[in-house]
Short mmCIF file of C-alpha atoms in Angstrom, two decimals:
data_model
loop_
_atom_site.label_atom_id
_atom_site.label_comp_id
_atom_site.label_asym_id
_atom_site.label_seq_id
_atom_site.Cartn_x
_atom_site.Cartn_y
_atom_site.Cartn_z
CA MET A 1 23.82 -37.92 38.80
CA THR A 2 22.08 -34.89 40.24
CA THR A 3 18.59 -34.40 41.59
CA ASP A 4 17.61 -32.76 38.32
CA GLU A 5 18.71 -35.80 36.32
CA LEU A 6 16.48 -38.13 38.34
CA ILE A 7 13.27 -36.14 37.93
CA ALA A 8 12.69 -34.43 34.61
CA PRO A 9 11.07 -30.97 34.72
CA GLY A 10 7.31 -31.06 34.56
CA THR A 11 7.08 -34.78 35.43
CA THR A 12 6.34 -36.69 38.60
CA GLY A 13 8.39 -39.84 38.12
CA PRO A 14 11.96 -40.84 37.46
CA ALA A 15 13.28 -39.74 34.10
CA THR A 16 16.05 -42.31 34.00
CA PRO A 17 16.52 -45.68 35.66
CA THR A 18 18.63 -45.75 38.80
CA ARG A 19 21.95 -47.52 38.85
CA ARG A 20 22.11 -51.00 40.30
CA GLY A 21 24.06 -51.37 43.52
CA SER A 22 23.69 -47.67 44.30
CA LEU A 23 22.96 -46.00 47.63
CA ARG A 24 22.07 -42.75 45.91
CA PRO A 25 18.32 -43.34 45.29
CA LEU A 26 17.82 -44.14 48.98
CA LEU A 27 19.76 -41.04 50.04
CA LEU A 28 17.74 -38.89 47.65
CA ARG A 29 14.46 -40.13 49.09
CA LEU A 30 15.68 -39.74 52.68
CA HIS A 31 17.10 -36.26 52.05
CA PHE A 32 13.86 -35.21 50.36
CA TYR A 33 11.61 -36.37 53.19
CA LEU A 34 13.84 -34.90 55.87
CA GLY A 35 13.81 -31.59 54.05
CA VAL A 36 10.01 -31.59 53.79
CA PHE A 37 9.11 -32.82 57.27
CA VAL A 38 12.10 -32.03 59.52
CA GLY A 39 13.05 -28.83 57.72
CA PRO A 40 10.47 -26.69 59.59
CA PHE A 41 11.87 -27.79 62.95
CA ILE A 42 15.41 -26.97 61.87
CA PHE A 43 14.15 -23.64 60.50
CA VAL A 44 12.63 -22.69 63.86
CA ALA A 45 15.78 -23.77 65.70
CA ALA A 46 17.97 -21.70 63.36
CA PHE A 47 15.71 -18.64 63.55
CA SER A 48 15.42 -18.71 67.35
CA GLY A 49 19.15 -19.37 67.60
CA LEU A 50 19.78 -16.32 65.43
CA LEU A 51 17.69 -14.25 67.82
CA TYR A 52 19.65 -15.57 70.80
CA ILE A 53 23.17 -14.95 69.47
CA PHE A 54 23.31 -11.23 70.19
CA THR A 55 21.22 -11.22 73.37
CA PRO A 56 24.23 -10.34 75.58
CA GLN A 57 24.60 -7.03 73.74
CA LEU A 58 20.82 -6.58 73.72
CA GLU A 59 20.64 -7.08 77.48
CA ARG A 60 23.45 -4.64 78.11
CA ALA A 61 21.40 -2.04 76.26
CA ILE A 62 18.00 -2.88 77.79
CA TYR A 63 19.26 -3.34 81.36
CA ALA A 64 22.01 -0.75 81.28
CA HIS A 65 20.64 0.86 84.47
CA GLU A 66 20.96 -2.41 86.40
CA LEU A 67 24.22 -3.64 84.88
CA THR A 68 26.31 -0.47 84.79
CA VAL A 69 26.98 2.59 86.93
CA PRO A 70 28.95 5.83 86.56
CA VAL A 71 32.53 5.25 87.69
CA GLY A 72 33.07 6.75 91.13
CA GLN A 73 36.06 7.53 93.33
CA ALA A 74 36.28 4.43 95.52
CA LYS A 75 34.28 1.23 95.89
CA GLN A 76 32.48 0.43 99.11
CA PRO A 77 33.30 -2.76 101.05
CA LEU A 78 31.68 -5.82 99.48
CA ASN A 79 30.05 -6.58 102.84
CA ASP A 80 28.12 -3.28 102.69
CA GLN A 81 26.93 -4.00 99.17
CA VAL A 82 25.70 -7.46 100.16
CA GLN A 83 23.84 -6.10 103.18
CA ALA A 84 22.11 -3.51 100.99
CA ALA A 85 20.92 -6.28 98.66
CA GLN A 86 19.65 -8.33 101.61
CA ARG A 87 17.63 -5.38 102.87
CA ALA A 88 16.08 -5.00 99.41
CA LEU A 89 15.01 -8.67 99.31
CA PRO A 90 14.26 -9.67 102.92
CA ASP A 91 12.03 -12.60 101.93
CA ALA A 92 14.68 -14.31 99.78
CA THR A 93 17.79 -16.36 100.60
CA MET A 94 21.16 -15.25 99.30
CA VAL A 95 23.07 -17.96 97.44
CA ARG A 96 25.83 -16.26 95.43
CA VAL A 97 27.67 -12.97 95.01
CA ARG A 98 29.34 -11.70 91.85
CA PRO A 99 31.53 -8.65 92.54
CA GLY A 100 31.64 -6.29 89.58
CA ASP A 101 34.88 -6.91 87.71
CA ALA A 102 34.89 -3.84 85.47
CA ASP A 103 34.93 -0.33 86.94
CA GLU A 104 31.45 0.41 85.56
CA ALA A 105 29.90 -2.96 86.47
CA THR A 106 27.44 -3.43 89.31
CA THR A 107 27.79 -6.10 91.96
CA GLN A 108 25.26 -8.90 91.48
CA VAL A 109 23.84 -10.50 94.62
CA ILE A 110 21.83 -13.59 93.72
CA PHE A 111 18.93 -14.93 95.77
CA SER A 112 16.64 -17.95 95.73
CA ARG A 113 12.98 -17.92 96.68
CA SER A 114 10.41 -20.67 96.96
CA ASP A 115 8.09 -19.25 94.31
CA LEU A 116 10.75 -19.31 91.58
CA ALA A 117 11.11 -22.08 89.00
CA PRO A 118 14.20 -24.30 89.16
CA SER A 119 17.38 -22.53 88.03
CA HIS A 120 15.61 -19.15 88.28
CA TRP A 121 16.89 -16.52 90.70
CA LEU A 122 16.28 -13.00 91.93
CA THR A 123 19.32 -10.84 91.35
CA ALA A 124 19.91 -7.49 93.04
CA TYR A 125 22.23 -5.10 91.21
CA VAL A 126 24.20 -2.91 93.62
CA ASP A 127 26.21 0.22 92.85
CA PRO A 128 29.68 -0.65 94.21
CA TYR A 129 30.48 3.04 94.81
CA THR A 130 27.38 3.90 96.84
CA SER A 131 25.98 0.49 97.95
CA GLN A 132 22.62 1.53 96.50
CA VAL A 133 20.47 -1.18 94.89
CA ARG A 134 19.78 -0.04 91.34
CA GLY A 135 17.18 -2.70 90.66
CA THR A 136 16.28 -6.39 90.79
CA LEU A 137 15.58 -8.83 87.97
CA GLU A 138 14.59 -12.46 87.69
CA THR A 139 17.54 -14.24 86.13
CA TYR A 140 18.14 -17.72 84.80
CA GLY A 141 20.90 -20.31 84.93
CA SER A 142 24.59 -20.04 85.66
CA SER A 143 24.99 -17.30 83.04
CA GLN A 144 22.61 -15.01 84.97
CA ALA A 145 20.52 -14.41 81.87
CA GLY A 146 18.06 -11.57 82.23
CA PRO A 147 14.37 -11.71 81.26
CA VAL A 148 14.91 -10.99 77.56
CA ARG A 149 17.65 -13.56 77.08
CA THR A 150 15.73 -16.09 79.18
CA TRP A 151 12.60 -15.68 77.03
CA ILE A 152 14.55 -16.17 73.78
CA ASP A 153 16.51 -19.07 75.27
CA GLU A 154 13.30 -20.86 76.25
CA LEU A 155 11.92 -20.19 72.77
CA HIS A 156 15.00 -21.81 71.25
CA ARG A 157 14.98 -24.79 73.61
CA GLY A 158 11.29 -25.59 73.79
CA LEU A 159 9.00 -22.98 72.22
CA HIS A 160 7.76 -22.10 75.72
CA LEU A 161 5.91 -25.44 75.81
CA GLY A 162 7.84 -27.08 78.63
CA ASP A 163 9.24 -30.59 78.31
CA PHE A 164 6.94 -31.38 75.40
CA GLY A 165 8.27 -28.39 73.48
CA ARG A 166 11.84 -29.53 74.01
CA LEU A 167 11.13 -32.49 71.75
CA TYR A 168 11.13 -30.10 68.76
CA SER A 169 14.73 -29.00 69.38
CA GLU A 170 15.86 -32.56 70.04
CA LEU A 171 14.19 -33.67 66.80
CA ALA A 172 16.02 -30.91 64.92
CA ALA A 173 19.40 -31.72 66.50
CA SER A 174 18.91 -35.47 66.04
CA TRP A 175 18.29 -35.22 62.31
CA LEU A 176 20.45 -32.22 61.42
CA TRP A 177 23.67 -34.21 61.14
CA VAL A 178 21.89 -36.83 58.99
CA VAL A 179 20.66 -34.12 56.63
CA VAL A 180 24.12 -32.57 56.41
CA LEU A 181 26.04 -35.78 55.79
CA GLY A 182 23.44 -37.04 53.32
CA GLY A 183 23.56 -33.77 51.42
CA LEU A 184 27.35 -33.86 51.24
CA VAL A 185 27.35 -37.40 49.87
CA LEU A 186 24.72 -36.52 47.27
CA TRP A 187 26.49 -33.35 46.12
CA TRP A 188 30.03 -34.64 45.99
CA GLY A 189 28.95 -37.96 44.49
CA ARG A 190 27.21 -36.36 41.51
CA ARG A 191 28.36 -37.14 37.97
CA ARG A 192 28.54 -33.56 36.77
CA PRO A 193 27.89 -30.07 38.16
CA ALA A 194 24.36 -28.78 38.29
CA LYS A 195 24.47 -25.72 36.08
CA GLY A 196 21.77 -23.68 34.47
CA LYS A 197 18.79 -21.66 35.59
CA GLY A 198 15.72 -22.20 37.71
CA ARG A 199 15.81 -25.35 39.80
CA ARG A 200 19.32 -26.28 38.73
CA ARG A 201 20.65 -22.94 39.90
CA LEU A 202 18.80 -23.31 43.21
CA LEU A 203 20.31 -26.75 43.61
CA SER A 204 23.78 -25.32 43.06
CA TRP A 205 23.22 -22.60 45.67
CA HIS A 206 21.70 -25.11 48.10
CA ALA A 207 24.53 -27.60 47.79
CA THR A 208 27.41 -25.12 47.73
CA THR A 209 26.15 -23.21 50.76
CA GLY A 210 25.48 -26.45 52.62
CA THR A 211 29.04 -27.59 51.96
CA TRP A 212 30.51 -24.36 53.31
CA VAL A 213 28.60 -24.53 56.61
CA ALA A 214 28.61 -28.32 57.04
CA ILE A 215 31.30 -28.50 59.72
CA VAL A 216 29.62 -25.88 61.90
CA LEU A 217 26.23 -27.57 61.48
CA LEU A 218 27.65 -30.93 62.57
CA PHE A 219 29.15 -29.20 65.60
CA LEU A 220 25.85 -27.51 66.47
CA SER A 221 24.00 -30.80 66.12
CA ALA A 222 26.41 -32.63 68.46
CA THR A 223 26.50 -29.90 71.11
CA GLY A 224 22.76 -29.29 70.84
CA LEU A 225 22.11 -32.92 71.73
CA THR A 226 23.95 -32.46 75.05
CA TRP A 227 21.06 -30.22 76.21
CA SER A 228 18.33 -32.58 74.98
CA GLN A 229 16.05 -34.65 77.19
CA TYR A 230 16.73 -38.16 75.97
CA ALA A 231 19.91 -38.10 73.90
CA GLY A 232 21.37 -35.86 76.62
CA ASP A 233 21.04 -38.73 79.10
CA THR A 234 22.95 -40.97 76.70
CA ILE A 235 25.73 -38.41 76.39
CA THR A 236 25.88 -38.03 80.18
CA ASP A 237 26.19 -41.80 80.61
CA LEU A 238 28.89 -41.92 77.93
CA ARG A 239 30.89 -39.18 79.64
CA ALA A 240 30.60 -41.01 82.93
CA ALA A 241 31.80 -44.26 81.35
CA LEU A 242 34.82 -42.44 79.91
CA SER A 243 35.45 -40.49 83.15
CA TRP A 244 34.86 -37.25 81.26
CA GLN A 245 32.57 -35.61 83.80
CA THR A 246 33.33 -32.12 85.01
CA PRO A 247 35.23 -32.61 88.31
CA THR A 248 34.12 -31.00 91.56
CA LEU A 249 35.96 -29.69 94.58
CA PRO A 250 36.34 -32.46 97.21
CA ALA A 251 36.01 -29.98 100.08
CA ALA A 252 32.85 -28.52 98.53
CA SER A 253 30.95 -31.77 98.35
CA GLY A 254 27.49 -31.32 99.82
CA HIS A 255 27.84 -27.56 100.31
CA GLY A 256 25.64 -24.87 98.88
CA GLY A 257 28.19 -23.64 96.38
CA HIS A 258 27.18 -26.37 93.95
CA GLY A 259 23.94 -27.75 95.32
CA ALA A 260 22.18 -24.39 95.18
CA HIS A 261 21.68 -24.73 91.40
CA SER A 262 19.43 -27.73 91.76
CA GLU A 263 17.29 -26.75 94.75
CA HIS A 264 16.31 -23.44 96.25
CA ALA A 265 17.28 -22.89 99.88
CA GLY A 266 14.75 -22.09 102.58
CA PRO A 267 13.86 -18.61 103.77
CA SER A 268 16.60 -18.61 106.39
CA GLY A 269 20.30 -19.38 106.05
CA PRO A 270 23.79 -18.15 106.90
CA ALA A 271 24.88 -14.86 105.38
CA VAL A 272 28.16 -14.20 103.63
CA ALA A 273 28.08 -10.49 104.53
CA ALA A 274 30.51 -10.73 107.45
CA THR A 275 33.20 -12.42 105.39
CA ALA A 276 32.60 -11.44 101.76
CA ASP A 277 35.63 -9.15 101.48
CA GLN A 278 37.84 -11.66 103.24
CA VAL A 279 36.74 -14.54 101.03
CA ARG A 280 37.30 -12.50 97.88
CA ASN A 281 40.79 -11.45 98.99
CA ILE A 282 41.77 -15.01 99.84
CA ALA A 283 40.54 -16.18 96.44
CA ARG A 284 42.59 -13.50 94.69
CA ARG A 285 45.69 -14.62 96.53
CA ALA A 286 44.93 -18.19 95.47
CA GLY A 287 45.15 -17.08 91.83
CA LEU A 288 41.47 -16.65 90.98
CA ASP A 289 41.69 -13.46 88.96
CA GLY A 290 39.10 -11.91 86.67
CA PRO A 291 35.33 -12.24 87.21
CA ILE A 292 34.49 -14.50 90.14
CA GLU A 293 31.44 -15.79 91.96
CA ILE A 294 31.26 -16.45 95.70
CA ALA A 295 28.81 -19.21 96.65
CA VAL A 296 27.24 -19.04 100.09
CA PRO A 297 27.50 -22.27 102.14
CA SER A 298 24.17 -23.86 102.95
CA GLU A 299 25.14 -24.85 106.49
CA PRO A 300 27.16 -23.23 109.28
CA GLY A 301 30.86 -23.95 109.23
CA ALA A 302 30.88 -25.13 105.62
CA ALA A 303 33.41 -23.80 103.13
CA HIS A 304 32.77 -20.94 100.78
CA VAL A 305 33.24 -21.94 97.16
CA VAL A 306 34.72 -19.30 94.87
CA LYS A 307 34.99 -19.89 91.15
CA GLN A 308 36.03 -17.98 88.10
CA ILE A 309 33.22 -17.35 85.62
CA ARG A 310 35.12 -16.29 82.51
CA THR A 311 33.92 -18.57 79.71
CA GLU A 312 35.58 -16.65 76.89
CA TRP A 313 38.85 -17.90 75.44
CA PRO A 314 41.13 -18.50 77.27
CA THR A 315 38.67 -20.18 79.61
CA LYS A 316 39.06 -19.40 83.31
CA VAL A 317 36.83 -21.52 85.51
CA ASP A 318 39.22 -22.41 88.34
CA SER A 319 37.59 -22.79 91.75
CA ALA A 320 38.62 -22.92 95.40
CA ALA A 321 37.02 -23.95 98.69
CA ILE A 322 37.84 -21.45 101.44
CA ASP A 323 37.39 -21.61 105.20
CA ALA A 324 36.53 -17.98 105.91
CA THR A 325 37.12 -18.27 109.66
CA THR A 326 40.73 -19.42 109.32
CA GLY A 327 41.55 -18.02 105.89
CA GLN A 328 42.66 -21.48 104.78
CA VAL A 329 42.26 -22.63 101.19
CA LEU A 330 40.91 -26.13 101.68
CA ALA A 331 41.05 -27.24 98.06
CA THR A 332 41.52 -25.88 94.56
CA LEU A 333 40.43 -27.15 91.18
CA ARG A 334 42.15 -25.83 88.06
CA PHE A 335 40.70 -25.95 84.59
CA ASP A 336 44.06 -27.26 83.42
CA ASP A 337 43.39 -30.39 85.51
CA TYR A 338 40.03 -31.13 83.84
CA PRO A 339 39.96 -34.31 81.73
CA LEU A 340 39.98 -33.65 78.00
CA GLY A 341 36.32 -34.63 77.65
CA ALA A 342 35.26 -32.11 80.30
CA LYS A 343 37.28 -29.38 78.59
CA LEU A 344 35.74 -30.19 75.20
CA ALA A 345 32.27 -30.12 76.74
CA ARG A 346 32.95 -26.72 78.31
CA TRP A 347 34.33 -25.27 75.08
CA GLY A 348 31.59 -26.86 72.98
CA ILE A 349 28.78 -25.41 75.10
CA ASP A 350 30.34 -21.96 75.15
CA ALA A 351 30.99 -21.96 71.39
CA HIS A 352 27.41 -23.12 70.75
CA MET A 353 26.16 -20.17 72.81
CA GLY A 354 28.45 -17.75 70.97
CA VAL A 355 30.56 -16.69 73.96
CA LEU A 356 33.80 -18.66 73.58
CA PHE A 357 35.47 -16.31 71.10
CA GLY A 358 33.32 -13.26 71.69
CA LEU A 359 32.08 -11.24 68.71
CA PRO A 360 33.80 -13.42 66.01
CA ASN A 361 32.00 -16.44 67.49
CA GLN A 362 28.69 -14.59 67.29
CA ILE A 363 29.26 -13.49 63.71
CA VAL A 364 30.08 -17.01 62.53
CA LEU A 365 27.00 -18.46 64.23
CA ALA A 366 24.79 -15.72 62.82
CA ALA A 367 26.10 -16.35 59.30
CA VAL A 368 25.48 -20.09 59.68
CA CYS A 369 21.94 -19.51 60.97
CA VAL A 370 21.15 -17.28 57.99
CA ALA A 371 22.65 -19.92 55.69
CA VAL A 372 20.41 -22.62 57.21
CA LEU A 373 17.32 -20.46 56.71
CA ALA A 374 18.32 -19.94 53.08
CA LEU A 375 19.03 -23.66 52.57
CA ILE A 376 15.55 -24.59 53.76
CA VAL A 377 13.84 -21.92 51.67
CA TRP A 378 15.80 -23.04 48.58
CA GLY A 379 14.89 -26.65 49.32
CA TYR A 380 11.18 -25.89 49.42
CA ARG A 381 11.55 -23.77 46.32
CA MET A 382 13.13 -26.71 44.48
CA TRP A 383 10.22 -28.89 45.62
CA TRP A 384 7.83 -26.31 44.18
CA HIS A 385 9.71 -26.30 40.86
CA ARG A 386 9.17 -30.06 40.62
CA ARG A 387 5.38 -29.74 40.75
CA PRO A 388 3.34 -30.96 37.76
CA THR A 389 2.87 -28.20 35.18
CA LYS A 390 -0.42 -29.61 33.93
CA GLY A 391 -3.58 -30.87 35.55
CA GLY A 392 -4.13 -28.17 38.17
CA PHE A 393 -2.47 -27.47 41.47
CA GLY A 394 0.13 -29.91 42.75
CA VAL A 395 3.49 -30.23 44.42
CA GLY A 396 6.59 -32.20 43.59
CA ARG A 397 6.24 -35.86 44.37
CA PRO A 398 8.85 -37.67 46.49
CA PHE A 399 11.46 -39.84 44.91
CA PRO A 400 10.15 -43.33 44.12
CA ARG A 401 9.52 -45.83 46.92
CA GLY A 402 11.55 -49.01 47.08
CA ALA A 403 14.89 -47.23 46.69
CA TRP A 404 16.34 -49.56 49.33
CA ARG A 405 16.12 -52.38 46.79
CA SER A 406 18.98 -50.86 44.81
CA VAL A 407 21.33 -50.96 47.81
CA PRO A 408 23.78 -53.91 47.85
CA THR A 409 22.82 -56.49 50.46
CA PRO A 410 25.96 -56.14 52.65
CA VAL A 411 25.58 -52.35 52.68
CA LEU A 412 21.87 -52.61 53.46
CA ILE A 413 22.51 -54.92 56.40
CA GLY A 414 25.15 -52.53 57.71
CA LEU A 415 22.79 -49.58 57.36
CA ILE A 416 20.05 -51.38 59.27
CA ALA A 417 22.46 -52.26 62.07
CA VAL A 418 23.84 -48.74 62.36
CA THR A 419 20.34 -47.26 62.23
CA ALA A 420 19.18 -49.58 65.02
CA VAL A 421 22.09 -48.51 67.25
CA LEU A 422 21.49 -44.82 66.55
CA ALA A 423 17.76 -45.20 67.18
CA TRP A 424 18.51 -46.76 70.55
CA TYR A 425 20.86 -44.03 71.70
CA LEU A 426 18.97 -41.18 69.99
CA PRO A 427 15.38 -42.10 70.91
CA VAL A 428 13.70 -39.11 69.26
CA LEU A 429 15.44 -39.94 66.00
CA GLY A 430 14.41 -43.58 66.35
CA VAL A 431 10.76 -42.92 67.18
CA SER A 432 10.37 -40.32 64.41
CA LEU A 433 11.99 -42.71 61.92
CA ILE A 434 9.61 -45.51 62.88
CA GLY A 435 6.70 -43.09 62.59
CA PHE A 436 7.79 -42.04 59.13
CA LEU A 437 8.19 -45.65 57.96
CA LEU A 438 4.73 -46.56 59.25
CA VAL A 439 3.09 -43.55 57.58
CA ASP A 440 4.99 -44.10 54.34
CA SER A 441 4.01 -47.78 54.31
CA ALA A 442 0.38 -46.95 55.02
CA VAL A 443 0.28 -44.38 52.21
CA GLY A 444 1.89 -46.84 49.82
CA TRP A 445 -0.53 -49.56 50.84
CA ALA A 446 -3.53 -47.23 50.38
CA LYS A 447 -2.35 -46.40 46.87
CA GLY A 448 -1.94 -50.05 46.03
CA GLY A 449 1.83 -49.88 46.29
CA PRO A 450 3.84 -48.17 43.53
CA ALA A 451 5.86 -50.28 41.23
CA VAL A 452 9.43 -50.60 42.43
CA PRO A 453 12.44 -52.16 40.75
CA ALA A 454 12.97 -55.78 41.60
CA ARG A 455 15.90 -56.76 43.74
CA ARG A 456 18.82 -57.74 41.52
#
């Protein structure tokens, strides 16, 4: 039985009676309401995500002067480059250094300052061949996102509305997997294919496209929840219970290499300039190849923490704690030694951001985002097709209330139990579901309550 079979064209009620002992009427009503009310939130998330996907390439074009330099004859000592950056930002505290890995890449010297928001930095971009500072930018997070990428990222996460705005993205991620799974059950449980023109053809496009992108959408929903305010806490607690947290260097505990991300240091602090070259060379000998980041210790005598920052496949995020005065490697942490849960979290985050597999990753995400936009437009178009054709302006009515009465009692009890557990661990889903039920009940009560099939 398809959607078109339940509601005849040009009518506002069911054309045929629903089957007894069927979950389908309830799924149809749920899928309809989620499409109407949650669809806009998913649309915004997909559109802003589409904008974000290619921001690395966009930043390389916009900030080419800061990020790249003409290739010279020989690079200057890293110490000289760091000192040049410190002279350019005398009122800020240096926290990290990223030597340019490619021949044309600048060295990034990252500073904190008291007037910056949490996880925001000032980054000086230094020409490694001349030690000249080519510019400074405010950057964000561990990925050193520039202003353009930061603006789009904040749009995607919270519409630039702070913590309140983040509820929109959590609402979208919380319901996305429900929409996907419900749609799959409805489509693959139909009695016959939906063929024809108009609404039937839209239904076929909607369902077929949704099936093709379902796996990726479920993945995006799960990984998106890890960044959320409330469900994210649940996931963090779950990872802790399973010992799936990302491990840290024992020798780096309490030092600035890791703590600097949560709090900005004061205006004064030890400088890495005298030992930057030495620390980098020791890290190379310890096997930390490719792009690296040197974290400045927050207190005298503490170890420097050096870590790889390659998040593309194969992932290289090994780290080492180094005593720069003795040249001793105090501890190392290899990505190979991460617990499976920590590895999956790392890969999941990077794939969600489109960096794990480079350009192919970006193309797949972009195609899925476009597909989601089309799915939502088709869904609203199908709703429009179901509007009454007589009696003036109107829109398609929802599927009849009381659909839960057709669900077998054991199944209904199981659904209530599962929903209660999900609502507890996914609070935004739970609160929005309660809100919908209250509004739906109030509307039904105001209309005198539509006739619903008796429980059989």
